[in-house]
Every structure is written in structure tokens, then in C-alpha cells.
Amino acid sequence: MKKAAHHRRQSGTSLIEVMVSLAIGLIILTAIGTVYVSSNNVLRQREDQAQLNDPARIVMRLLRQNLMQAGYVDLFDLDAAGNSQAETLFDAKNVDLANMYVRDPAIGTIETPISRFYAGLTPIFGCDGEMNNTPQGITKVAPPLVPACGTANATRHTLRIAYQGVPVTPANAGNSLLPASGNTGDGLDCLQQAPAAPGSADAGTPDGDTLVINQYSLRIRDDGVSQLACQGSGVVVPPVDDEYGDIASGVEEFILRYQVAAPGLAANEEAAGGAQSQYISATEVTASPQGWAGVTAVEICIISATDQVTRGAAASGTVALQPTRPTCQRSAVGGYQPNIARAAGDTRLWKRFTSVVSLRNAVFATPL
């Protein structure tokens, strides 16, 4: 009996017990693997969101800052004759100067304070597509400027912003703008370049050398990635590999609309700006009675996408969650057009970003 009991204690695990144990183990491993894959996909999708959101915030902050500076002229600066620019610009006896603030199309060509530096230059100028003039081409050629647009494009617009960046009279820097500085960024363009020194080989007109002109547009890199890029008006120090400064990659659409103020009436000394029109395209602004002198706000819309890379299940999950991509294009009634179907093989995450920026230096004043 002792021998029989010993054999029972030494008997092995049955096949059924082994199969049950394996089944339980597989269930546990499957649960762990599912949780891991799901967590990994969520992490990658969050990385995709960060890849979209962080550059977009940089782009919008840069554009807002530049648009708030658009048209700025330092009234405390001294002109070449030593007179205060405030006295030069606010002369109610001069019909042309008065019309900078009334902005009555019936009087004739409407100037802005910054066009007193460089004839034909406005605080902002946009094209519903490409732009022919370059910032450096503007500052190196004698005025007047004749702005012109190139090939139209429904989703890739161009925006130029101009403002006074450095003082006309450096000796007045204590009361005026500071000289250009690489440490603080004062007076530098979007490529972190300073205006040409007056009298240098790179200098154009004396007044043009005090201006900062930045031009934003989309371009396609050699690797096929769409970039929001900027061209500046500062001195380009050789050697130069590229005239553009890339700001953010993956920007596929850059569409702008503009708000224009109602014109004033010089006969009644009524200033413009009492009412605002709907947002219109750059082509419509150019054809409007006030033109670019009447713009008071800019609506920015960009469509950004992550890199086109294979992300395994994360990419499949992105396509499943976002079968179509957004667009900045508008319908006939003003709303955004329906989302666009993805191209074959496109697994990127897409997102639309919008912002409306008022032009702080679009001054409207009633003449005295």
C-alpha cells in the first residue's frame, strides 16, 4: 500500500491540465499584447498631434506678431531733415496726407504712413497664388513699387508684411527704435538679417534701408515636403544656399482672406473704419476702391499634415479615424468646403488651424 500511494504522489500532470494552463497563459499574453499595442498606438497618435500642433502654434504666433507690426512707423523718430515723423505724417493741410487717415477713394490714390517711406509699399499685400516681387528686390530698387501677382493657386497664397524696423536717425535711438541687434532680434527680418547699412553696396534707397519686409508663402522642398517659408529684406551674407527660411514642414494649404473698412468721406471729415465689409480675397482687395490701404484684419487658415511615414497599426488607426482630410477652401456661402478624400496610400494625420489678426497700425483718423 505504501508503494501504491508513492506512485500516486509521483504521477504527472494530465493532458487536460496542460491544455487548460496553456489556454489561460495565452489569454493573459493576448491581453497584455493588446494593451501594449493599444497604448503604443495612442502614444504615436499623440506624437502625431504634437507634430501638428507645435509647428502650427509657432506659425500662428509668428504671423500674428508680424501682422501686428504691419505698417508701423515710429512717430518719435526723426526724418533725414531732423524733423519729427509725427509732424511730417500728421499734416492736415496736405490733402494727400489727410487722405491716409480719411481714405476717401474719390480724392485719388490712398497712401499709408509707410508708403511715405517707399512709394507704392503698403503695410500688407497679398496674392491668391504667387507674388512677383521679392523683399530684397523691393529695397534695392528705387520707388515707386508696382506690386504684382503671379500664377494663381487656390490653396497656396502669398503674404507680404512691411514695417519700420530701425530708426532713420540712429542718434535718436534713445527716443525711437533701437538699432538692429542679433542678440535681441530688434530690426531683423524673418531670416534674422538686418537691413543694409546706408551707403553700402547692398543698400538701396535710404528710406528702404529702414524697413523690414517679410514675405510668406508655401514651397516644395527637394524631398517633396511642403513647407511654409519666408523671404526677408535684410542683407544676405554669402555664401547663400537658399533664399528662403523654412518655418514649418507639412503645411499643405495657406489661404488668406482680408477685411476691408468702409471708405471715409473727406467732404464731411468722416474717417474710414466706421464699418467693416465681409472677408474677401486678395484679388477682390486689389479691385476695391481703397485697395490695400483699407485692410484692417487678416484671416489666416493653414492645413497641416504629419510626415508621410509608415506607422504600422497607428497609421491604419489614423486612416480609420480620419478617412477624409480638411481644407481651407470656402464654399459660395462662406463656410468651409467639405473634407477631401485621402489620396491612395496617404496615412498622415491632418488638421486645420485658423486665426484672425487685426492690423494695429491701420490707423483711421478724422482730419482737423
PDB file of C-alpha atoms in Angstrom, residues 89-340:
ATOM      1  CA  LEU A  89       2.824 112.420 -41.246  1.00  0.00           C
ATOM      2  CA  PHE A  90       0.059 114.342 -39.475  1.00  0.00           C
ATOM      3  CA  ASP A  91      -0.293 117.402 -41.676  1.00  0.00           C
ATOM      4  CA  ALA A  92      -3.989 118.164 -42.108  1.00  0.00           C
ATOM      5  CA  LYS A  93      -3.205 120.895 -44.639  1.00  0.00           C
ATOM      6  CA  ASN A  94      -1.787 118.328 -47.032  1.00  0.00           C
ATOM      7  CA  VAL A  95      -4.656 116.619 -48.850  1.00  0.00           C
ATOM      8  CA  ASP A  96      -2.602 113.517 -49.627  1.00  0.00           C
ATOM      9  CA  LEU A  97      -1.523 113.141 -46.019  1.00  0.00           C
ATOM     10  CA  ALA A  98      -5.021 113.742 -44.733  1.00  0.00           C
ATOM     11  CA  ASN A  99      -6.327 111.063 -47.049  1.00  0.00           C
ATOM     12  CA  MET A 100      -4.055 108.499 -45.385  1.00  0.00           C
ATOM     13  CA  TYR A 101      -6.494 108.631 -42.473  1.00  0.00           C
ATOM     14  CA  VAL A 102      -9.765 109.516 -44.193  1.00  0.00           C
ATOM     15  CA  ARG A 103      -9.079 107.078 -47.059  1.00  0.00           C
ATOM     16  CA  ASP A 104     -11.587 108.509 -49.462  1.00  0.00           C
ATOM     17  CA  PRO A 105     -11.246 106.884 -52.914  1.00  0.00           C
ATOM     18  CA  ALA A 106     -12.803 110.000 -54.500  1.00  0.00           C
ATOM     19  CA  ILE A 107      -9.687 112.048 -53.663  1.00  0.00           C
ATOM     20  CA  GLY A 108      -7.346 109.743 -55.546  1.00  0.00           C
ATOM     21  CA  THR A 109      -4.516 107.378 -54.659  1.00  0.00           C
ATOM     22  CA  ILE A 110      -4.676 106.424 -50.988  1.00  0.00           C
ATOM     23  CA  GLU A 111      -1.352 106.287 -49.210  1.00  0.00           C
ATOM     24  CA  THR A 112      -0.438 104.844 -45.821  1.00  0.00           C
ATOM     25  CA  PRO A 113       2.197 106.140 -43.401  1.00  0.00           C
ATOM     26  CA  ILE A 114       4.677 103.502 -44.550  1.00  0.00           C
ATOM     27  CA  SER A 115       4.211 104.467 -48.195  1.00  0.00           C
ATOM     28  CA  ARG A 116       5.763 107.813 -47.242  1.00  0.00           C
ATOM     29  CA  PHE A 117       8.997 105.849 -46.819  1.00  0.00           C
ATOM     30  CA  TYR A 118       8.628 103.901 -50.022  1.00  0.00           C
ATOM     31  CA  ALA A 119       6.013 104.921 -52.579  1.00  0.00           C
ATOM     32  CA  GLY A 120       3.672 102.107 -53.525  1.00  0.00           C
ATOM     33  CA  LEU A 121       4.521  99.963 -50.487  1.00  0.00           C
ATOM     34  CA  THR A 122       1.577  99.140 -48.207  1.00  0.00           C
ATOM     35  CA  PRO A 123       1.571  97.550 -44.723  1.00  0.00           C
ATOM     36  CA  ILE A 124       0.449  94.262 -46.236  1.00  0.00           C
ATOM     37  CA  PHE A 125      -0.019  92.954 -49.736  1.00  0.00           C
ATOM     38  CA  GLY A 126      -1.315  89.536 -50.709  1.00  0.00           C
ATOM     39  CA  CYS A 127      -1.762  87.340 -53.741  1.00  0.00           C
ATOM     40  CA  ASP A 128      -4.149  84.456 -54.314  1.00  0.00           C
ATOM     41  CA  GLY A 129      -1.155  82.490 -55.523  1.00  0.00           C
ATOM     42  CA  GLU A 130       2.421  83.504 -56.342  1.00  0.00           C
ATOM     43  CA  MET A 131       3.914  87.004 -55.920  1.00  0.00           C
ATOM     44  CA  ASN A 132       6.298  88.520 -58.454  1.00  0.00           C
ATOM     45  CA  ASN A 133       8.213  90.998 -56.290  1.00  0.00           C
ATOM     46  CA  THR A 134      10.710  89.791 -53.670  1.00  0.00           C
ATOM     47  CA  PRO A 135      11.531  91.715 -50.446  1.00  0.00           C
ATOM     48  CA  GLN A 136      15.151  92.268 -51.442  1.00  0.00           C
ATOM     49  CA  GLY A 137      14.093  93.314 -54.895  1.00  0.00           C
ATOM     50  CA  ILE A 138      11.921  95.996 -53.303  1.00  0.00           C
ATOM     51  CA  THR A 139      14.526  97.553 -51.028  1.00  0.00           C
ATOM     52  CA  LYS A 140      17.220  97.604 -53.702  1.00  0.00           C
ATOM     53  CA  VAL A 141      15.135  99.322 -56.381  1.00  0.00           C
ATOM     54  CA  ALA A 142      14.076 102.947 -56.305  1.00  0.00           C
ATOM     55  CA  PRO A 143      10.350 103.542 -55.701  1.00  0.00           C
ATOM     56  CA  PRO A 144       7.569 103.601 -56.661  1.00  0.00           C
ATOM     57  CA  LEU A 145       6.742  99.946 -56.143  1.00  0.00           C
ATOM     58  CA  VAL A 146       4.298  98.320 -58.526  1.00  0.00           C
ATOM     59  CA  PRO A 147       3.183  95.161 -56.703  1.00  0.00           C
ATOM     60  CA  ALA A 148       2.181  92.291 -58.936  1.00  0.00           C
ATOM     61  CA  CYS A 149       0.905  88.759 -58.517  1.00  0.00           C
ATOM     62  CA  GLY A 150       1.948  85.706 -60.494  1.00  0.00           C
ATOM     63  CA  THR A 151       0.189  82.413 -61.162  1.00  0.00           C
ATOM     64  CA  ALA A 152      -2.992  81.961 -59.117  1.00  0.00           C
ATOM     65  CA  ASN A 153      -3.366  78.983 -56.801  1.00  0.00           C
ATOM     66  CA  ALA A 154      -6.499  78.052 -54.856  1.00  0.00           C
ATOM     67  CA  THR A 155      -4.650  76.706 -51.809  1.00  0.00           C
ATOM     68  CA  ARG A 156      -1.206  78.342 -51.809  1.00  0.00           C
ATOM     69  CA  HIS A 157      -1.366  82.094 -51.193  1.00  0.00           C
ATOM     70  CA  THR A 158       1.387  84.646 -50.529  1.00  0.00           C
ATOM     71  CA  LEU A 159       1.504  87.409 -47.906  1.00  0.00           C
ATOM     72  CA  ARG A 160       3.936  90.330 -47.653  1.00  0.00           C
ATOM     73  CA  ILE A 161       4.269  92.415 -44.475  1.00  0.00           C
ATOM     74  CA  ALA A 162       6.231  95.680 -44.178  1.00  0.00           C
ATOM     75  CA  TYR A 163       7.065  97.915 -41.217  1.00  0.00           C
ATOM     76  CA  GLN A 164       9.805 100.254 -39.999  1.00  0.00           C
ATOM     77  CA  GLY A 165      12.426  98.130 -38.269  1.00  0.00           C
ATOM     78  CA  VAL A 166      15.304 100.512 -37.470  1.00  0.00           C
ATOM     79  CA  PRO A 167      15.478 104.286 -36.887  1.00  0.00           C
ATOM     80  CA  VAL A 168      16.054 106.739 -39.714  1.00  0.00           C
ATOM     81  CA  THR A 169      18.258 108.740 -37.357  1.00  0.00           C
ATOM     82  CA  PRO A 170      20.377 106.350 -35.224  1.00  0.00           C
ATOM     83  CA  ALA A 171      21.412 109.250 -32.964  1.00  0.00           C
ATOM     84  CA  ASN A 172      17.769 109.434 -31.831  1.00  0.00           C
ATOM     85  CA  ALA A 173      17.720 105.776 -30.733  1.00  0.00           C
ATOM     86  CA  GLY A 174      17.104 106.784 -27.111  1.00  0.00           C
ATOM     87  CA  ASN A 175      13.691 108.164 -28.087  1.00  0.00           C
ATOM     88  CA  SER A 176      12.997 105.908 -31.022  1.00  0.00           C
ATOM     89  CA  LEU A 177      13.520 102.376 -32.301  1.00  0.00           C
ATOM     90  CA  LEU A 178      16.665 100.516 -31.341  1.00  0.00           C
ATOM     91  CA  PRO A 179      19.300  99.658 -33.952  1.00  0.00           C
ATOM     92  CA  ALA A 180      19.257  96.154 -35.402  1.00  0.00           C
ATOM     93  CA  SER A 181      20.590  93.573 -32.942  1.00  0.00           C
ATOM     94  CA  GLY A 182      21.238  89.865 -33.340  1.00  0.00           C
ATOM     95  CA  ASN A 183      21.010  89.456 -29.560  1.00  0.00           C
ATOM     96  CA  THR A 184      17.535  90.924 -29.076  1.00  0.00           C
ATOM     97  CA  GLY A 185      16.121  90.444 -32.582  1.00  0.00           C
ATOM     98  CA  ASP A 186      15.300  94.157 -32.937  1.00  0.00           C
ATOM     99  CA  GLY A 187      15.140  95.326 -36.547  1.00  0.00           C
ATOM    100  CA  LEU A 188      15.726  91.861 -38.066  1.00  0.00           C
ATOM    101  CA  ASP A 189      13.667  90.196 -40.766  1.00  0.00           C
ATOM    102  CA  CYS A 190      12.251  86.661 -40.637  1.00  0.00           C
ATOM    103  CA  LEU A 191      15.664  85.274 -41.637  1.00  0.00           C
ATOM    104  CA  GLN A 192      17.255  87.132 -38.698  1.00  0.00           C
ATOM    105  CA  GLN A 193      19.059  89.512 -41.017  1.00  0.00           C
ATOM    106  CA  ALA A 194      19.488  93.243 -40.511  1.00  0.00           C
ATOM    107  CA  PRO A 195      18.719  95.900 -43.148  1.00  0.00           C
ATOM    108  CA  ALA A 196      21.599  97.017 -45.319  1.00  0.00           C
ATOM    109  CA  ALA A 197      23.745  99.774 -43.887  1.00  0.00           C
ATOM    110  CA  PRO A 198      23.153 103.126 -45.655  1.00  0.00           C
ATOM    111  CA  GLY A 199      25.753 103.718 -48.338  1.00  0.00           C
ATOM    112  CA  SER A 200      26.836 100.056 -48.522  1.00  0.00           C
ATOM    113  CA  ALA A 201      26.898  98.007 -51.713  1.00  0.00           C
ATOM    114  CA  ASP A 202      23.734  96.202 -50.575  1.00  0.00           C
ATOM    115  CA  ALA A 203      21.858  99.386 -49.782  1.00  0.00           C
ATOM    116  CA  GLY A 204      19.017 100.560 -51.962  1.00  0.00           C
ATOM    117  CA  THR A 205      17.154 103.753 -51.223  1.00  0.00           C
ATOM    118  CA  PRO A 206      17.932 105.405 -47.839  1.00  0.00           C
ATOM    119  CA  ASP A 207      14.349 105.049 -46.635  1.00  0.00           C
ATOM    120  CA  GLY A 208      14.122 101.468 -47.853  1.00  0.00           C
ATOM    121  CA  ASP A 209      17.048 100.529 -45.627  1.00  0.00           C
ATOM    122  CA  THR A 210      14.997 101.267 -42.516  1.00  0.00           C
ATOM    123  CA  LEU A 211      12.228  98.835 -43.457  1.00  0.00           C
ATOM    124  CA  VAL A 212      11.680  95.194 -42.647  1.00  0.00           C
ATOM    125  CA  ILE A 213       9.761  93.314 -45.348  1.00  0.00           C
ATOM    126  CA  ASN A 214       8.813  89.665 -44.817  1.00  0.00           C
ATOM    127  CA  GLN A 215       7.109  87.540 -47.443  1.00  0.00           C
ATOM    128  CA  TYR A 216       5.374  84.266 -46.505  1.00  0.00           C
ATOM    129  CA  SER A 217       4.464  81.520 -48.961  1.00  0.00           C
ATOM    130  CA  LEU A 218       4.469  77.753 -49.425  1.00  0.00           C
ATOM    131  CA  ARG A 219       7.225  75.963 -51.283  1.00  0.00           C
ATOM    132  CA  ILE A 220       8.056  72.354 -52.081  1.00  0.00           C
ATOM    133  CA  ARG A 221      11.405  71.098 -50.819  1.00  0.00           C
ATOM    134  CA  ASP A 222      13.619  68.789 -52.875  1.00  0.00           C
ATOM    135  CA  ASP A 223      12.269  65.806 -50.917  1.00  0.00           C
ATOM    136  CA  GLY A 224       8.688  66.722 -51.875  1.00  0.00           C
ATOM    137  CA  VAL A 225       7.633  68.047 -48.453  1.00  0.00           C
ATOM    138  CA  SER A 226       5.516  71.219 -48.493  1.00  0.00           C
ATOM    139  CA  GLN A 227       6.912  73.987 -46.278  1.00  0.00           C
ATOM    140  CA  LEU A 228       5.694  77.357 -45.042  1.00  0.00           C
ATOM    141  CA  ALA A 229       8.676  79.558 -45.785  1.00  0.00           C
ATOM    142  CA  CYS A 230       9.666  83.212 -45.527  1.00  0.00           C
ATOM    143  CA  GLN A 231      11.798  85.559 -47.590  1.00  0.00           C
ATOM    144  CA  GLY A 232      13.289  88.615 -45.882  1.00  0.00           C
ATOM    145  CA  SER A 233      14.597  92.001 -46.970  1.00  0.00           C
ATOM    146  CA  GLY A 234      17.801  92.003 -44.933  1.00  0.00           C
ATOM    147  CA  VAL A 235      21.345  91.659 -46.192  1.00  0.00           C
ATOM    148  CA  VAL A 236      22.159  88.130 -47.365  1.00  0.00           C
ATOM    149  CA  VAL A 237      25.705  87.265 -46.307  1.00  0.00           C
ATOM    150  CA  PRO A 238      27.437  84.963 -48.863  1.00  0.00           C
ATOM    151  CA  PRO A 239      27.517  82.063 -49.310  1.00  0.00           C
ATOM    152  CA  VAL A 240      23.761  81.646 -49.500  1.00  0.00           C
ATOM    153  CA  ASP A 241      22.374  78.143 -50.013  1.00  0.00           C
ATOM    154  CA  ASP A 242      18.740  79.186 -50.028  1.00  0.00           C
ATOM    155  CA  GLU A 243      16.885  82.473 -50.118  1.00  0.00           C
ATOM    156  CA  TYR A 244      14.030  81.005 -48.073  1.00  0.00           C
ATOM    157  CA  GLY A 245      13.737  80.407 -44.351  1.00  0.00           C
ATOM    158  CA  ASP A 246      11.677  77.300 -43.705  1.00  0.00           C
ATOM    159  CA  ILE A 247       9.339  77.806 -40.757  1.00  0.00           C
ATOM    160  CA  ALA A 248       7.186  74.680 -40.579  1.00  0.00           C
ATOM    161  CA  SER A 249       7.029  71.487 -42.605  1.00  0.00           C
ATOM    162  CA  GLY A 250       3.896  69.683 -43.679  1.00  0.00           C
ATOM    163  CA  VAL A 251       1.855  72.841 -44.359  1.00  0.00           C
ATOM    164  CA  GLU A 252      -0.213  71.858 -47.388  1.00  0.00           C
ATOM    165  CA  GLU A 253      -2.595  74.831 -47.607  1.00  0.00           C
ATOM    166  CA  PHE A 254      -2.035  78.521 -46.776  1.00  0.00           C
ATOM    167  CA  ILE A 255      -5.149  80.572 -47.519  1.00  0.00           C
ATOM    168  CA  LEU A 256      -5.739  84.205 -46.567  1.00  0.00           C
ATOM    169  CA  ARG A 257      -8.772  86.474 -46.571  1.00  0.00           C
ATOM    170  CA  TYR A 258      -8.913  90.162 -45.743  1.00  0.00           C
ATOM    171  CA  GLN A 259     -11.317  92.529 -44.014  1.00  0.00           C
ATOM    172  CA  VAL A 260     -11.617  95.988 -45.561  1.00  0.00           C
ATOM    173  CA  ALA A 261     -13.008  99.067 -43.825  1.00  0.00           C
ATOM    174  CA  ALA A 262     -15.702 101.220 -45.347  1.00  0.00           C
ATOM    175  CA  PRO A 263     -14.193 104.329 -47.004  1.00  0.00           C
ATOM    176  CA  GLY A 264     -14.373 107.755 -45.421  1.00  0.00           C
ATOM    177  CA  LEU A 265     -15.807 110.984 -46.764  1.00  0.00           C
ATOM    178  CA  ALA A 266     -13.441 113.920 -46.885  1.00  0.00           C
ATOM    179  CA  ALA A 267     -16.289 116.341 -47.568  1.00  0.00           C
ATOM    180  CA  ASN A 268     -17.821 115.578 -44.161  1.00  0.00           C
ATOM    181  CA  GLU A 269     -14.485 114.907 -42.455  1.00  0.00           C
ATOM    182  CA  GLU A 270     -15.685 111.411 -41.754  1.00  0.00           C
ATOM    183  CA  ALA A 271     -12.918 108.868 -41.206  1.00  0.00           C
ATOM    184  CA  ALA A 272     -12.909 105.404 -42.695  1.00  0.00           C
ATOM    185  CA  GLY A 273     -13.253 102.399 -40.454  1.00  0.00           C
ATOM    186  CA  GLY A 274     -16.780 103.009 -39.227  1.00  0.00           C
ATOM    187  CA  ALA A 275     -17.956  99.745 -40.755  1.00  0.00           C
ATOM    188  CA  GLN A 276     -16.259  96.568 -41.921  1.00  0.00           C
ATOM    189  CA  SER A 277     -17.008  94.536 -45.005  1.00  0.00           C
ATOM    190  CA  GLN A 278     -17.029  90.768 -45.178  1.00  0.00           C
ATOM    191  CA  TYR A 279     -13.744  88.928 -45.611  1.00  0.00           C
ATOM    192  CA  ILE A 280     -12.644  88.954 -49.233  1.00  0.00           C
ATOM    193  CA  SER A 281      -9.832  87.540 -51.352  1.00  0.00           C
ATOM    194  CA  ALA A 282      -6.623  89.323 -52.316  1.00  0.00           C
ATOM    195  CA  THR A 283      -7.893  89.776 -55.859  1.00  0.00           C
ATOM    196  CA  GLU A 284     -11.029  91.482 -54.534  1.00  0.00           C
ATOM    197  CA  VAL A 285      -8.969  93.729 -52.237  1.00  0.00           C
ATOM    198  CA  THR A 286      -6.855  94.901 -55.171  1.00  0.00           C
ATOM    199  CA  ALA A 287     -10.017  95.716 -57.142  1.00  0.00           C
ATOM    200  CA  SER A 288     -11.708  97.508 -54.221  1.00  0.00           C
ATOM    201  CA  PRO A 289     -11.842 101.356 -54.120  1.00  0.00           C
ATOM    202  CA  GLN A 290      -9.417 101.643 -51.186  1.00  0.00           C
ATOM    203  CA  GLY A 291      -7.175  98.783 -52.216  1.00  0.00           C
ATOM    204  CA  TRP A 292      -4.648  97.506 -49.700  1.00  0.00           C
ATOM    205  CA  ALA A 293      -4.743 100.769 -47.742  1.00  0.00           C
ATOM    206  CA  GLY A 294      -8.174  99.773 -46.454  1.00  0.00           C
ATOM    207  CA  VAL A 295      -7.348  96.364 -44.958  1.00  0.00           C
ATOM    208  CA  THR A 296      -7.942  96.212 -41.196  1.00  0.00           C
ATOM    209  CA  ALA A 297      -7.702  92.484 -40.440  1.00  0.00           C
ATOM    210  CA  VAL A 298      -6.382  89.249 -41.927  1.00  0.00           C
ATOM    211  CA  GLU A 299      -7.866  85.789 -41.627  1.00  0.00           C
ATOM    212  CA  ILE A 300      -5.242  83.034 -41.709  1.00  0.00           C
ATOM    213  CA  CYS A 301      -6.041  79.396 -42.435  1.00  0.00           C
ATOM    214  CA  ILE A 302      -3.476  76.612 -42.765  1.00  0.00           C
ATOM    215  CA  ILE A 303      -3.843  72.879 -43.312  1.00  0.00           C
ATOM    216  CA  SER A 304      -1.008  70.888 -41.808  1.00  0.00           C
ATOM    217  CA  ALA A 305      -0.141  67.190 -42.038  1.00  0.00           C
ATOM    218  CA  THR A 306       2.306  64.854 -40.311  1.00  0.00           C
ATOM    219  CA  ASP A 307       5.194  63.216 -42.142  1.00  0.00           C
ATOM    220  CA  GLN A 308       4.260  60.557 -44.666  1.00  0.00           C
ATOM    221  CA  VAL A 309       5.831  57.575 -42.915  1.00  0.00           C
ATOM    222  CA  THR A 310       4.625  54.057 -42.186  1.00  0.00           C
ATOM    223  CA  ARG A 311       3.463  53.800 -38.590  1.00  0.00           C
ATOM    224  CA  GLY A 312       2.029  50.305 -38.656  1.00  0.00           C
ATOM    225  CA  ALA A 313      -1.211  49.929 -36.774  1.00  0.00           C
ATOM    226  CA  ALA A 314      -1.043  53.575 -35.718  1.00  0.00           C
ATOM    227  CA  ALA A 315      -1.236  54.659 -39.361  1.00  0.00           C
ATOM    228  CA  SER A 316      -4.147  52.333 -40.003  1.00  0.00           C
ATOM    229  CA  GLY A 317      -5.890  53.716 -36.948  1.00  0.00           C
ATOM    230  CA  THR A 318      -5.348  57.273 -38.176  1.00  0.00           C
ATOM    231  CA  VAL A 319      -6.872  56.485 -41.567  1.00  0.00           C
ATOM    232  CA  ALA A 320      -9.814  54.740 -39.908  1.00  0.00           C
ATOM    233  CA  LEU A 321     -10.450  57.714 -37.601  1.00  0.00           C
ATOM    234  CA  GLN A 322      -9.887  60.329 -40.342  1.00  0.00           C
ATOM    235  CA  PRO A 323     -10.943  58.902 -43.712  1.00  0.00           C
ATOM    236  CA  THR A 324     -11.019  62.414 -45.240  1.00  0.00           C
ATOM    237  CA  ARG A 325      -8.862  65.463 -44.729  1.00  0.00           C
ATOM    238  CA  PRO A 326      -9.900  69.098 -44.052  1.00  0.00           C
ATOM    239  CA  THR A 327      -9.421  72.050 -46.395  1.00  0.00           C
ATOM    240  CA  CYS A 328      -9.286  75.841 -46.016  1.00  0.00           C
ATOM    241  CA  GLN A 329     -11.198  76.441 -49.228  1.00  0.00           C
ATOM    242  CA  ARG A 330     -14.572  78.158 -48.857  1.00  0.00           C
ATOM    243  CA  SER A 331     -17.930  77.433 -50.405  1.00  0.00           C
ATOM    244  CA  ALA A 332     -20.069  80.029 -52.183  1.00  0.00           C
ATOM    245  CA  VAL A 333     -21.854  80.876 -48.911  1.00  0.00           C
ATOM    246  CA  GLY A 334     -18.598  81.368 -46.972  1.00  0.00           C
ATOM    247  CA  GLY A 335     -18.342  78.137 -44.993  1.00  0.00           C
ATOM    248  CA  TYR A 336     -15.519  75.657 -45.362  1.00  0.00           C
ATOM    249  CA  GLN A 337     -15.921  73.192 -48.169  1.00  0.00           C
ATOM    250  CA  PRO A 338     -16.492  69.516 -47.256  1.00  0.00           C
ATOM    251  CA  ASN A 339     -13.464  67.435 -46.395  1.00  0.00           C
ATOM    252  CA  ILE A 340     -11.434  65.984 -49.230  1.00  0.00           C
TER     253      ILE A 340
END
